[in-house]
Amino acid sequence: MLLRPRAAGRTVAGMTVVAPACADGAYAARPSPLRGRDNELASLHRHLARLRDGAGTSWLIEGAPGLGKSRLAEQAMTAARDSGFAVGHGIAQPGDAAVELAVLMDALFGGPEPVLDRSALGDGHASREQRYWLLQDIQALLEQSALKQPILICLDDLQWADSGTRAALRSLPARLASLPVGWILAFRPAEASSDLDRAVAGLLRDGAERTVLRPLPATAVAEVIADVLGAAPGPDLLALAEGMRGNPLDRKSTRLNSSHITIS
């Protein structure tokens, strides 16, 4: 469906356009709330409260592509930073499996405000054969840092993580459970008996919470469309929303520019 923009406040094919236009004619981007995830947000706040109380916590977020795993992690990181926590963020990539501990090291030592000081780790245990000692050193650094402030470590797209990161997840959360070190681990459904599946099973045995994201209800999908377009959707857009099957990723096929709005 192709709609040409009109003046703000005008109704076009059942859609009332309320978003302000930028200088180049595109609609201005605006932060959008997290829709249809009230239960998940309640879990998020419970985990942050545990960290504030000085205890460790682990939250596993599982879901198909586009259901909002990364968005939940972003929400958690924002709330943690606002609370004065140290926050680490690592995103696995399809090629990371060949790089030992790639995702975890990026989360702990990367970014403008690293959780840990890389120089304190040294290079003595960089090989795969010495992984055990490297994880011991990382554990010690996390213990020291957690005595100063709570830590939240968010690892995303773990279905692509390397074996070293998966090994770390089988040991570090349990060893650090008595300290305010939190883990938010997001991944697509794991294959049975895979390394990730075994790591998840171990975390669950140690008390981790598992949230499996489901498609959004129709009302929440309509709210997502309104957030993206800055518009109250009319019947035409609501009919298109039915084809999204509750998956917010489909909203990325909505494109706004200076000359038209395309929804595909």
Coordinates of N, CA and C in Angstrom, one line a residue, residues 37-261:
R37 N 4.4 -6.4 26.6 CA 5.4 -7.2 27.3 C 5.3 -6.8 28.8
D38 N 4.2 -6.7 29.3 CA 4.0 -6.3 30.8 C 4.6 -7.4 31.7
N39 N 4.4 -8.6 31.4 CA 4.9 -9.7 32.3 C 6.4 -9.7 32.2
E40 N 7.0 -9.5 31.0 CA 8.4 -9.6 30.8 C 9.1 -8.4 31.5
L41 N 8.4 -7.2 31.5 CA 9.0 -6.0 32.1 C 8.9 -6.2 33.7
A42 N 7.9 -6.9 34.1 CA 7.9 -7.2 35.6 C 9.0 -8.1 36.0
S43 N 9.3 -9.1 35.1 CA 10.5 -10.0 35.4 C 11.8 -9.2 35.4
L44 N 11.9 -8.3 34.4 CA 13.1 -7.4 34.3 C 13.3 -6.7 35.6
H45 N 12.3 -6.1 36.2 CA 12.4 -5.3 37.4 C 12.7 -6.2 38.6
R46 N 12.2 -7.4 38.6 CA 12.5 -8.3 39.7 C 14.0 -8.6 39.7
H47 N 14.6 -8.9 38.5 CA 16.0 -9.2 38.4 C 16.9 -8.0 38.8
L48 N 16.5 -6.8 38.4 CA 17.3 -5.6 38.8 C 17.1 -5.4 40.3
A49 N 16.0 -5.7 40.9 CA 15.8 -5.6 42.4 C 16.8 -6.5 43.1
R50 N 16.9 -7.8 42.6 CA 17.8 -8.7 43.2 C 19.2 -8.2 43.2
L51 N 19.6 -7.6 42.1 CA 21.0 -7.0 42.0 C 21.2 -5.9 43.0
R52 N 20.1 -5.0 43.1 CA 20.2 -3.9 44.1 C 20.3 -4.5 45.5
D53 N 19.7 -5.6 45.8 CA 19.8 -6.2 47.1 C 21.1 -7.0 47.3
G54 N 22.0 -7.1 46.3 CA 23.3 -7.7 46.5 C 23.4 -9.1 46.1
A55 N 22.4 -9.7 45.4 CA 22.4 -11.1 45.0 C 22.5 -11.2 43.5
G56 N 23.1 -12.3 43.1 CA 23.2 -12.6 41.7 C 21.9 -13.1 41.1
T57 N 21.8 -13.0 39.7 CA 20.6 -13.4 39.1 C 20.9 -13.7 37.6
S58 N 20.1 -14.6 37.0 CA 20.2 -15.0 35.6 C 18.8 -15.0 35.0
W59 N 18.7 -14.4 33.8 CA 17.4 -14.3 33.1 C 17.7 -14.8 31.7
L60 N 17.1 -15.9 31.3 CA 17.2 -16.4 29.9 C 16.0 -15.9 29.1
I61 N 16.3 -15.3 28.0 CA 15.2 -14.8 27.1 C 15.3 -15.5 25.8
E62 N 14.3 -16.4 25.5 CA 14.3 -17.2 24.3 C 13.2 -16.8 23.4
G63 N 13.4 -16.8 22.1 CA 12.4 -16.4 21.2 C 12.8 -16.5 19.7
A64 N 11.9 -16.6 18.8 CA 12.2 -16.6 17.4 C 12.7 -15.2 17.0
P65 N 13.3 -15.0 15.8 CA 13.8 -13.7 15.4 C 12.7 -12.7 15.3
G66 N 12.9 -11.5 15.9 CA 12.0 -10.4 15.7 C 11.0 -10.3 16.8
L67 N 11.0 -11.2 17.8 CA 10.0 -11.1 18.9 C 10.3 -10.2 20.0
G68 N 11.5 -9.6 20.0 CA 11.8 -8.5 20.9 C 12.9 -8.9 22.0
K69 N 13.7 -9.9 21.8 CA 14.7 -10.3 22.7 C 15.7 -9.1 22.9
S70 N 16.2 -8.6 21.9 CA 17.2 -7.5 22.0 C 16.6 -6.3 22.6
R71 N 15.3 -6.0 22.3 CA 14.6 -4.8 22.8 C 14.5 -5.0 24.3
L72 N 14.2 -6.1 24.8 CA 14.1 -6.4 26.3 C 15.5 -6.2 26.9
A73 N 16.5 -6.7 26.3 CA 17.9 -6.5 26.8 C 18.2 -5.0 26.8
E74 N 17.9 -4.3 25.8 CA 18.2 -2.9 25.8 C 17.5 -2.1 26.9
Q75 N 16.2 -2.5 27.1 CA 15.4 -1.9 28.2 C 16.1 -2.2 29.6
A76 N 16.6 -3.4 29.7 CA 17.2 -3.8 31.0 C 18.5 -3.0 31.2
M77 N 19.3 -2.9 30.1 CA 20.6 -2.1 30.2 C 20.3 -0.7 30.5
T78 N 19.3 -0.1 29.9 CA 19.0 1.3 30.2 C 18.6 1.5 31.7
A79 N 17.8 0.6 32.2 CA 17.3 0.7 33.6 C 18.5 0.5 34.5
A80 N 19.4 -0.5 34.2 CA 20.5 -0.8 35.0 C 21.5 0.4 35.1
R81 N 21.8 1.1 34.0 CA 22.6 2.2 34.0 C 22.0 3.4 34.8
D82 N 20.7 3.5 34.7 CA 20.0 4.6 35.5 C 20.1 4.3 36.9
S83 N 20.3 3.0 37.3 CA 20.4 2.6 38.7 C 21.9 2.7 39.2
G84 N 22.8 3.0 38.3 CA 24.2 3.1 38.7 C 25.0 1.8 38.6
F85 N 24.4 0.8 37.9 CA 25.1 -0.5 37.7 C 26.2 -0.3 36.6
A86 N 27.2 -1.2 36.7 CA 28.1 -1.4 35.6 C 27.4 -2.3 34.6
V87 N 27.5 -2.0 33.3 CA 26.7 -2.7 32.3 C 27.6 -3.2 31.1
G88 N 27.6 -4.5 30.8 CA 28.4 -5.0 29.7 C 27.4 -5.6 28.7
H89 N 27.8 -5.4 27.4 CA 26.9 -5.9 26.3 C 27.7 -6.5 25.2
G90 N 27.3 -7.8 24.9 CA 28.0 -8.5 23.8 C 27.0 -9.1 22.9
I91 N 27.2 -9.0 21.6 CA 26.3 -9.6 20.6 C 27.0 -10.6 19.8
A92 N 26.6 -11.9 19.8 CA 27.3 -12.9 19.0 C 27.0 -12.7 17.5
Q93 N 27.9 -13.0 16.7 CA 27.8 -12.9 15.2 C 28.0 -14.3 14.7
P94 N 27.5 -14.6 13.5 CA 27.6 -15.9 12.9 C 29.1 -16.4 12.8
G95 N 30.0 -15.5 12.7 CA 31.4 -16.0 12.6 C 32.1 -16.1 13.9
D96 N 31.5 -15.8 15.0 CA 32.2 -15.8 16.3 C 32.5 -17.1 16.8
A97 N 32.0 -18.2 16.3 CA 32.2 -19.5 16.8 C 33.7 -19.9 16.8
A98 N 34.4 -19.3 15.9 CA 35.9 -19.6 15.7 C 36.8 -18.8 16.6
V99 N 36.2 -17.8 17.4 CA 37.0 -16.9 18.2 C 36.7 -17.2 19.7
E100 N 37.7 -17.7 20.4 CA 37.5 -18.1 21.8 C 37.0 -17.0 22.7
L101 N 35.9 -17.2 23.4 CA 35.3 -16.2 24.3 C 35.0 -14.8 23.7
A102 N 34.8 -14.8 22.4 CA 34.6 -13.5 21.8 C 33.5 -12.7 22.4
V103 N 32.3 -13.3 22.6 CA 31.2 -12.5 23.0 C 31.3 -12.0 24.5
L104 N 31.8 -12.9 25.3 CA 32.0 -12.5 26.7 C 33.0 -11.5 26.9
M105 N 34.2 -11.6 26.2 CA 35.2 -10.6 26.3 C 34.8 -9.3 25.8
D106 N 34.0 -9.3 24.7 CA 33.5 -8.0 24.2 C 32.6 -7.3 25.3
A107 N 31.7 -8.1 25.9 CA 30.8 -7.6 26.9 C 31.6 -7.0 28.1
L108 N 32.6 -7.7 28.6 CA 33.3 -7.3 29.8 C 34.4 -6.2 29.6
F109 N 35.0 -6.2 28.4 CA 36.1 -5.3 28.2 C 35.9 -4.3 27.1
G110 N 34.8 -4.4 26.4 CA 34.5 -3.5 25.3 C 33.7 -2.3 25.7
G111 N 33.4 -1.4 24.7 CA 32.5 -0.3 24.9 C 33.2 0.9 25.5
P112 N 32.6 2.0 25.6 CA 33.2 3.2 26.1 C 33.4 3.2 27.6
E113 N 32.6 2.4 28.4 CA 32.8 2.2 29.8 C 32.9 0.7 30.1
P114 N 34.0 0.1 29.9 CA 34.1 -1.3 30.2 C 33.8 -1.7 31.6
V115 N 33.2 -2.9 31.7 CA 32.9 -3.4 33.1 C 34.2 -3.7 33.8
L116 N 35.2 -4.3 33.1 CA 36.5 -4.7 33.7 C 37.6 -4.0 32.9
D117 N 38.8 -3.9 33.6 CA 40.0 -3.3 33.0 C 40.7 -4.4 32.3
R118 N 40.9 -4.3 31.0 CA 41.5 -5.3 30.2 C 43.0 -5.5 30.6
S119 N 43.7 -4.4 31.1 CA 45.1 -4.6 31.4 C 45.2 -5.4 32.7
A120 N 44.2 -5.5 33.5 CA 44.3 -6.3 34.7 C 44.2 -7.8 34.4
L121 N 43.8 -8.2 33.2 CA 43.7 -9.6 32.9 C 45.0 -10.2 32.4
G122 N 45.8 -9.4 31.6 CA 47.0 -9.9 31.1 C 46.8 -10.8 29.9
D123 N 47.8 -11.4 29.3 CA 47.7 -12.2 28.2 C 48.2 -13.6 28.4
G124 N 48.4 -14.0 29.6 CA 49.0 -15.3 29.9 C 48.1 -16.5 29.6
H125 N 46.8 -16.3 29.5 CA 45.9 -17.5 29.3 C 45.1 -17.3 28.1
A126 N 45.7 -16.8 27.0 CA 44.9 -16.5 25.8 C 44.5 -17.7 25.0
S127 N 45.2 -18.8 25.1 CA 44.9 -20.0 24.3 C 43.7 -20.8 24.8
R128 N 43.1 -21.5 23.8 CA 42.0 -22.3 24.2 C 42.3 -23.4 25.2
E129 N 43.5 -23.9 25.2 CA 43.9 -24.9 26.1 C 44.0 -24.4 27.6
Q130 N 44.1 -23.1 27.7 CA 44.2 -22.5 29.0 C 42.9 -21.8 29.4
R131 N 41.8 -22.2 28.8 CA 40.5 -21.5 29.1 C 40.2 -21.5 30.5
Y132 N 40.4 -22.6 31.2 CA 40.1 -22.8 32.6 C 40.7 -21.6 33.4
W133 N 42.0 -21.4 33.2 CA 42.6 -20.4 34.0 C 42.2 -19.0 33.6
L134 N 41.8 -18.8 32.4 CA 41.3 -17.5 31.9 C 40.0 -17.2 32.6
L135 N 39.1 -18.2 32.7 CA 37.8 -18.0 33.4 C 38.0 -17.8 34.8
Q136 N 39.0 -18.4 35.4 CA 39.3 -18.1 36.8 C 39.7 -16.7 37.0
D137 N 40.5 -16.1 36.1 CA 40.9 -14.7 36.2 C 39.8 -13.8 36.0
I138 N 38.9 -14.1 35.1 CA 37.7 -13.3 34.8 C 36.8 -13.3 36.1
Q139 N 36.6 -14.5 36.7 CA 35.8 -14.6 37.9 C 36.4 -13.7 39.0
A140 N 37.7 -13.7 39.2 CA 38.3 -12.9 40.2 C 38.1 -11.4 40.0
L141 N 38.2 -11.0 38.7 CA 38.0 -9.6 38.4 C 36.5 -9.2 38.6
L142 N 35.6 -10.1 38.2 CA 34.2 -9.8 38.5 C 33.9 -9.7 40.0
E143 N 34.5 -10.6 40.7 CA 34.2 -10.5 42.2 C 34.7 -9.2 42.8
Q144 N 35.9 -8.8 42.3 CA 36.4 -7.5 42.9 C 35.5 -6.3 42.4
S145 N 35.1 -6.3 41.2 CA 34.3 -5.2 40.7 C 32.9 -5.2 41.3
A146 N 32.3 -6.4 41.6 CA 30.9 -6.4 42.1 C 30.9 -6.0 43.6
L147 N 32.0 -5.9 44.2 CA 32.1 -5.3 45.6 C 31.9 -3.8 45.6
K148 N 32.1 -3.2 44.4 CA 32.0 -1.8 44.3 C 30.6 -1.3 43.8
Q149 N 30.0 -2.1 42.9 CA 28.7 -1.7 42.3 C 28.2 -3.0 41.6
P150 N 26.8 -3.1 41.6 CA 26.2 -4.2 40.8 C 26.6 -4.2 39.4
I151 N 26.6 -5.4 38.8 CA 27.0 -5.6 37.4 C 25.9 -6.3 36.7
L152 N 25.6 -5.8 35.5 CA 24.7 -6.5 34.6 C 25.4 -6.8 33.3
I153 N 25.4 -8.1 32.9 CA 26.0 -8.5 31.7 C 25.0 -9.1 30.7
C154 N 24.8 -8.5 29.6 CA 23.8 -8.9 28.6 C 24.5 -9.5 27.4
L155 N 24.2 -10.7 27.1 CA 24.7 -11.4 25.9 C 23.6 -11.8 25.0
D156 N 23.7 -11.3 23.8 CA 22.6 -11.5 22.8 C 23.0 -12.4 21.7
D157 N 22.0 -13.0 21.0 CA 22.2 -13.9 19.9 C 23.2 -15.0 20.2
L158 N 23.0 -15.6 21.4 CA 23.9 -16.7 21.9 C 23.8 -18.0 21.0
Q159 N 22.9 -18.1 20.2 CA 22.9 -19.3 19.3 C 24.1 -19.3 18.4
W160 N 24.8 -18.1 18.2 CA 26.0 -18.0 17.4 C 27.3 -17.9 18.3
A161 N 27.1 -18.0 19.6 CA 28.3 -17.8 20.4 C 29.3 -18.9 20.3
D162 N 30.5 -18.6 20.6 CA 31.6 -19.6 20.6 C 31.6 -20.5 21.8
S163 N 32.3 -21.6 21.7 CA 32.3 -22.6 22.7 C 32.8 -22.1 24.0
G164 N 33.8 -21.2 24.0 CA 34.3 -20.6 25.2 C 33.3 -19.8 26.0
T165 N 32.5 -19.0 25.3 CA 31.4 -18.3 26.0 C 30.4 -19.2 26.6
R166 N 30.0 -20.3 25.8 CA 29.1 -21.2 26.4 C 29.6 -21.9 27.6
A167 N 30.9 -22.2 27.6 CA 31.6 -22.9 28.7 C 31.5 -21.9 29.9
A168 N 31.8 -20.6 29.7 CA 31.7 -19.6 30.8 C 30.3 -19.6 31.4
L169 N 29.3 -19.7 30.6 CA 27.9 -19.6 31.1 C 27.6 -20.8 31.9
R170 N 28.3 -21.9 31.7 CA 28.0 -23.1 32.5 C 28.7 -23.0 33.9
S171 N 29.6 -22.0 34.1 CA 30.3 -21.9 35.4 C 30.2 -20.6 36.1
L172 N 30.4 -19.5 35.4 CA 30.5 -18.2 36.1 C 29.2 -17.7 36.8
P173 N 28.0 -17.8 36.2 CA 26.8 -17.4 36.9 C 26.7 -18.1 38.3
A174 N 26.9 -19.4 38.3 CA 26.7 -20.1 39.6 C 27.8 -19.7 40.6
R175 N 29.0 -19.6 40.1 CA 30.1 -19.2 41.0 C 30.0 -17.8 41.6
L176 N 29.3 -16.9 40.9 CA 29.1 -15.5 41.3 C 27.8 -15.2 41.9
A177 N 27.0 -16.3 42.2 CA 25.6 -16.1 42.6 C 25.5 -15.3 43.9
S178 N 26.5 -15.4 44.7 CA 26.4 -14.7 46.0 C 26.7 -13.2 45.9
L179 N 27.1 -12.7 44.7 CA 27.4 -11.3 44.5 C 26.5 -10.7 43.5
P180 N 26.3 -9.4 43.5 CA 25.4 -8.7 42.6 C 25.9 -8.7 41.1
V181 N 26.0 -9.8 40.5 CA 26.3 -10.0 39.1 C 25.1 -10.6 38.4
G182 N 24.6 -9.9 37.5 CA 23.4 -10.4 36.8 C 23.7 -10.7 35.3
W183 N 23.0 -11.7 34.8 CA 23.2 -12.2 33.5 C 21.8 -12.1 32.7
I184 N 21.8 -11.5 31.6 CA 20.6 -11.5 30.7 C 21.1 -12.2 29.4
L185 N 20.6 -13.3 29.1 CA 21.1 -14.1 28.0 C 20.0 -14.4 27.0
A186 N 20.1 -13.8 25.8 CA 19.1 -13.9 24.8 C 19.5 -14.8 23.6
F187 N 18.6 -15.6 23.2 CA 19.0 -16.6 22.1 C 17.7 -17.1 21.4
R188 N 17.9 -17.6 20.2 CA 16.8 -18.3 19.5 C 16.7 -19.7 20.1
P189 N 15.6 -20.4 19.8 CA 15.4 -21.7 20.4 C 16.6 -22.6 20.0
A190 N 17.1 -23.3 21.0 CA 18.3 -24.1 20.8 C 18.0 -25.5 20.4
E191 N 18.8 -26.1 19.5 CA 18.6 -27.5 19.1 C 18.9 -28.4 20.3
A192 N 18.1 -29.5 20.4 CA 18.2 -30.4 21.5 C 19.6 -31.0 21.5
S193 N 20.2 -31.1 22.7 CA 21.5 -31.7 22.9 C 22.7 -30.8 22.4
S194 N 22.4 -29.6 21.9 CA 23.5 -28.7 21.5 C 24.2 -28.2 22.7
D195 N 25.4 -27.6 22.5 CA 26.1 -26.9 23.6 C 25.3 -25.9 24.3
L196 N 24.5 -25.1 23.5 CA 23.7 -24.1 24.0 C 22.6 -24.7 24.9
D197 N 22.0 -25.7 24.4 CA 20.9 -26.4 25.1 C 21.4 -26.9 26.4
R198 N 22.6 -27.5 26.4 CA 23.2 -28.0 27.7 C 23.5 -26.8 28.7
A199 N 24.0 -25.7 28.1 CA 24.3 -24.6 29.0 C 23.0 -24.0 29.6
V200 N 22.0 -23.9 28.8 CA 20.7 -23.5 29.3 C 20.1 -24.4 30.4
A201 N 20.2 -25.7 30.2 CA 19.8 -26.7 31.2 C 20.5 -26.5 32.5
G202 N 21.8 -26.3 32.4 CA 22.6 -26.1 33.6 C 22.2 -24.8 34.3
L203 N 22.0 -23.7 33.6 CA 21.6 -22.5 34.2 C 20.2 -22.6 34.9
L204 N 19.3 -23.3 34.3 CA 18.0 -23.6 34.9 C 18.1 -24.4 36.2
R205 N 19.0 -25.4 36.2 CA 19.2 -26.2 37.4 C 19.7 -25.3 38.5
D206 N 20.5 -24.3 38.2 CA 21.0 -23.4 39.2 C 20.1 -22.2 39.6
G207 N 18.9 -22.2 39.0 CA 17.9 -21.3 39.5 C 17.6 -20.1 38.5
A208 N 18.1 -20.2 37.3 CA 17.8 -19.1 36.3 C 16.4 -19.1 36.0
E209 N 15.9 -17.9 35.6 CA 14.5 -17.8 35.1 C 14.5 -17.8 33.6
R210 N 13.6 -18.5 33.0 CA 13.5 -18.6 31.5 C 12.2 -18.0 31.1
T211 N 12.3 -17.0 30.1 CA 11.2 -16.4 29.5 C 11.2 -16.8 28.0
V212 N 10.1 -17.4 27.6 CA 10.0 -17.7 26.1 C 9.0 -16.7 25.5
L213 N 9.5 -15.9 24.7 CA 8.7 -14.8 24.1 C 7.7 -15.4 23.1
R214 N 6.4 -15.0 23.2 CA 5.4 -15.3 22.2 C 5.0 -14.2 21.3
P215 N 4.4 -14.4 20.2 CA 3.9 -13.3 19.4 C 3.0 -12.3 20.2
L216 N 3.1 -11.1 19.8 CA 2.3 -10.0 20.4 C 0.8 -10.2 20.1
P217 N 0.0 -9.8 21.0 CA -1.5 -9.8 20.7 C -1.7 -8.7 19.6
A218 N -2.9 -8.8 19.0 CA -3.2 -7.9 17.9 C -3.2 -6.4 18.4
T219 N -3.7 -6.2 19.6 CA -3.8 -4.8 20.1 C -2.4 -4.2 20.3
A220 N -1.4 -5.1 20.7 CA -0.1 -4.6 20.9 C 0.6 -4.3 19.5
V221 N 0.3 -5.2 18.5 CA 0.9 -5.0 17.2 C 0.4 -3.6 16.6
A222 N -0.9 -3.3 16.8 CA -1.5 -2.1 16.4 C -0.8 -0.9 17.1
E223 N -0.5 -1.1 18.3 CA 0.3 0.0 19.1 C 1.7 0.2 18.5
V224 N 2.3 -0.9 18.2 CA 3.7 -0.9 17.6 C 3.6 -0.1 16.2
I225 N 2.6 -0.4 15.4 CA 2.5 0.3 14.1 C 2.3 1.8 14.4
A226 N 1.4 2.2 15.3 CA 1.2 3.6 15.7 C 2.5 4.2 16.1
D227 N 3.3 3.5 16.9 CA 4.6 4.1 17.4 C 5.5 4.3 16.2
V228 N 5.6 3.4 15.3 CA 6.5 3.5 14.2 C 6.1 4.6 13.2
L229 N 4.8 4.7 12.9 CA 4.4 5.7 12.0 C 4.0 7.0 12.6
G230 N 3.9 7.1 13.9 CA 3.4 8.3 14.6 C 1.9 8.5 14.2
A231 N 1.2 7.4 14.1 CA -0.2 7.5 13.5 C -1.1 6.5 14.2
A232 N -2.4 6.9 14.3 CA -3.4 6.0 14.8 C -3.9 5.2 13.6
P233 N -3.6 3.9 13.6 CA -4.0 3.1 12.4 C -5.5 2.9 12.2
G234 N -5.9 3.1 11.0 CA -7.3 2.8 10.7 C -7.5 1.4 10.2
P235 N -8.7 1.1 9.6 CA -9.0 -0.3 9.2 C -8.0 -0.9 8.2
D236 N -7.5 -0.1 7.3 CA -6.5 -0.6 6.3 C -5.2 -1.1 7.0
L237 N -4.7 -0.3 7.9 CA -3.5 -0.7 8.5 C -3.7 -1.8 9.5
L238 N -4.8 -1.9 10.1 CA -5.1 -3.0 11.0 C -5.2 -4.3 10.3
A239 N -5.8 -4.2 9.1 CA -5.9 -5.4 8.2 C -4.5 -5.9 7.9
L240 N -3.6 -4.9 7.6 CA -2.2 -5.3 7.3 C -1.5 -5.9 8.5
A241 N -1.9 -5.4 9.7 CA -1.3 -5.9 10.9 C -1.6 -7.4 11.2
E242 N -2.7 -7.9 10.7 CA -3.0 -9.3 10.9 C -1.9 -10.2 10.2
G243 N -1.3 -9.7 9.1 CA -0.3 -10.5 8.5 C 1.1 -10.5 9.2
M244 N 1.2 -9.6 10.3 CA 2.4 -9.6 11.0 C 2.6 -10.8 12.0
R245 N 1.4 -11.4 12.3 CA 1.4 -12.6 13.1 C 2.1 -12.3 14.5
G246 N 1.9 -11.1 15.0 CA 2.4 -10.8 16.3 C 3.9 -10.6 16.4
N247 N 4.6 -10.5 15.2 CA 6.0 -10.4 15.3 C 6.5 -9.0 15.0
P248 N 7.0 -8.3 16.0 CA 7.4 -6.9 15.8 C 8.5 -6.7 14.7
L249 N 9.2 -7.8 14.3 CA 10.2 -7.6 13.3 C 9.6 -7.2 12.0
D250 N 8.4 -7.6 11.7 CA 7.7 -7.3 10.5 C 7.5 -5.8 10.3
R251 N 7.6 -5.0 11.5 CA 7.4 -3.6 11.3 C 8.6 -3.0 10.6
K252 N 9.7 -3.7 10.6 CA 10.9 -3.2 9.9 C 10.7 -3.1 8.4
S253 N 9.6 -3.7 7.9 CA 9.3 -3.6 6.5 C 8.5 -2.4 6.2
T254 N 8.2 -1.6 7.2 CA 7.5 -0.3 7.1 C 8.6 0.8 6.9
R255 N 8.5 1.5 5.8 CA 9.5 2.5 5.4 C 8.9 3.8 5.2
L256 N 9.5 4.9 5.9 CA 9.0 6.2 5.7 C 10.1 7.1 5.1
N257 N 9.7 7.8 4.1 CA 10.7 8.8 3.6 C 9.9 10.0 3.1
S258 N 10.6 10.9 2.4 CA 10.1 12.2 2.1 C 8.9 12.2 1.1
S259 N 8.8 11.1 0.3 CA 7.8 11.1 -0.7 C 6.7 10.1 -0.5
H260 N 6.8 9.1 0.3 CA 5.8 8.1 0.5 C 6.0 7.2 1.7
I261 N 4.9 6.5 2.0 CA 4.9 5.5 3.1 C 4.6 4.2 2.4

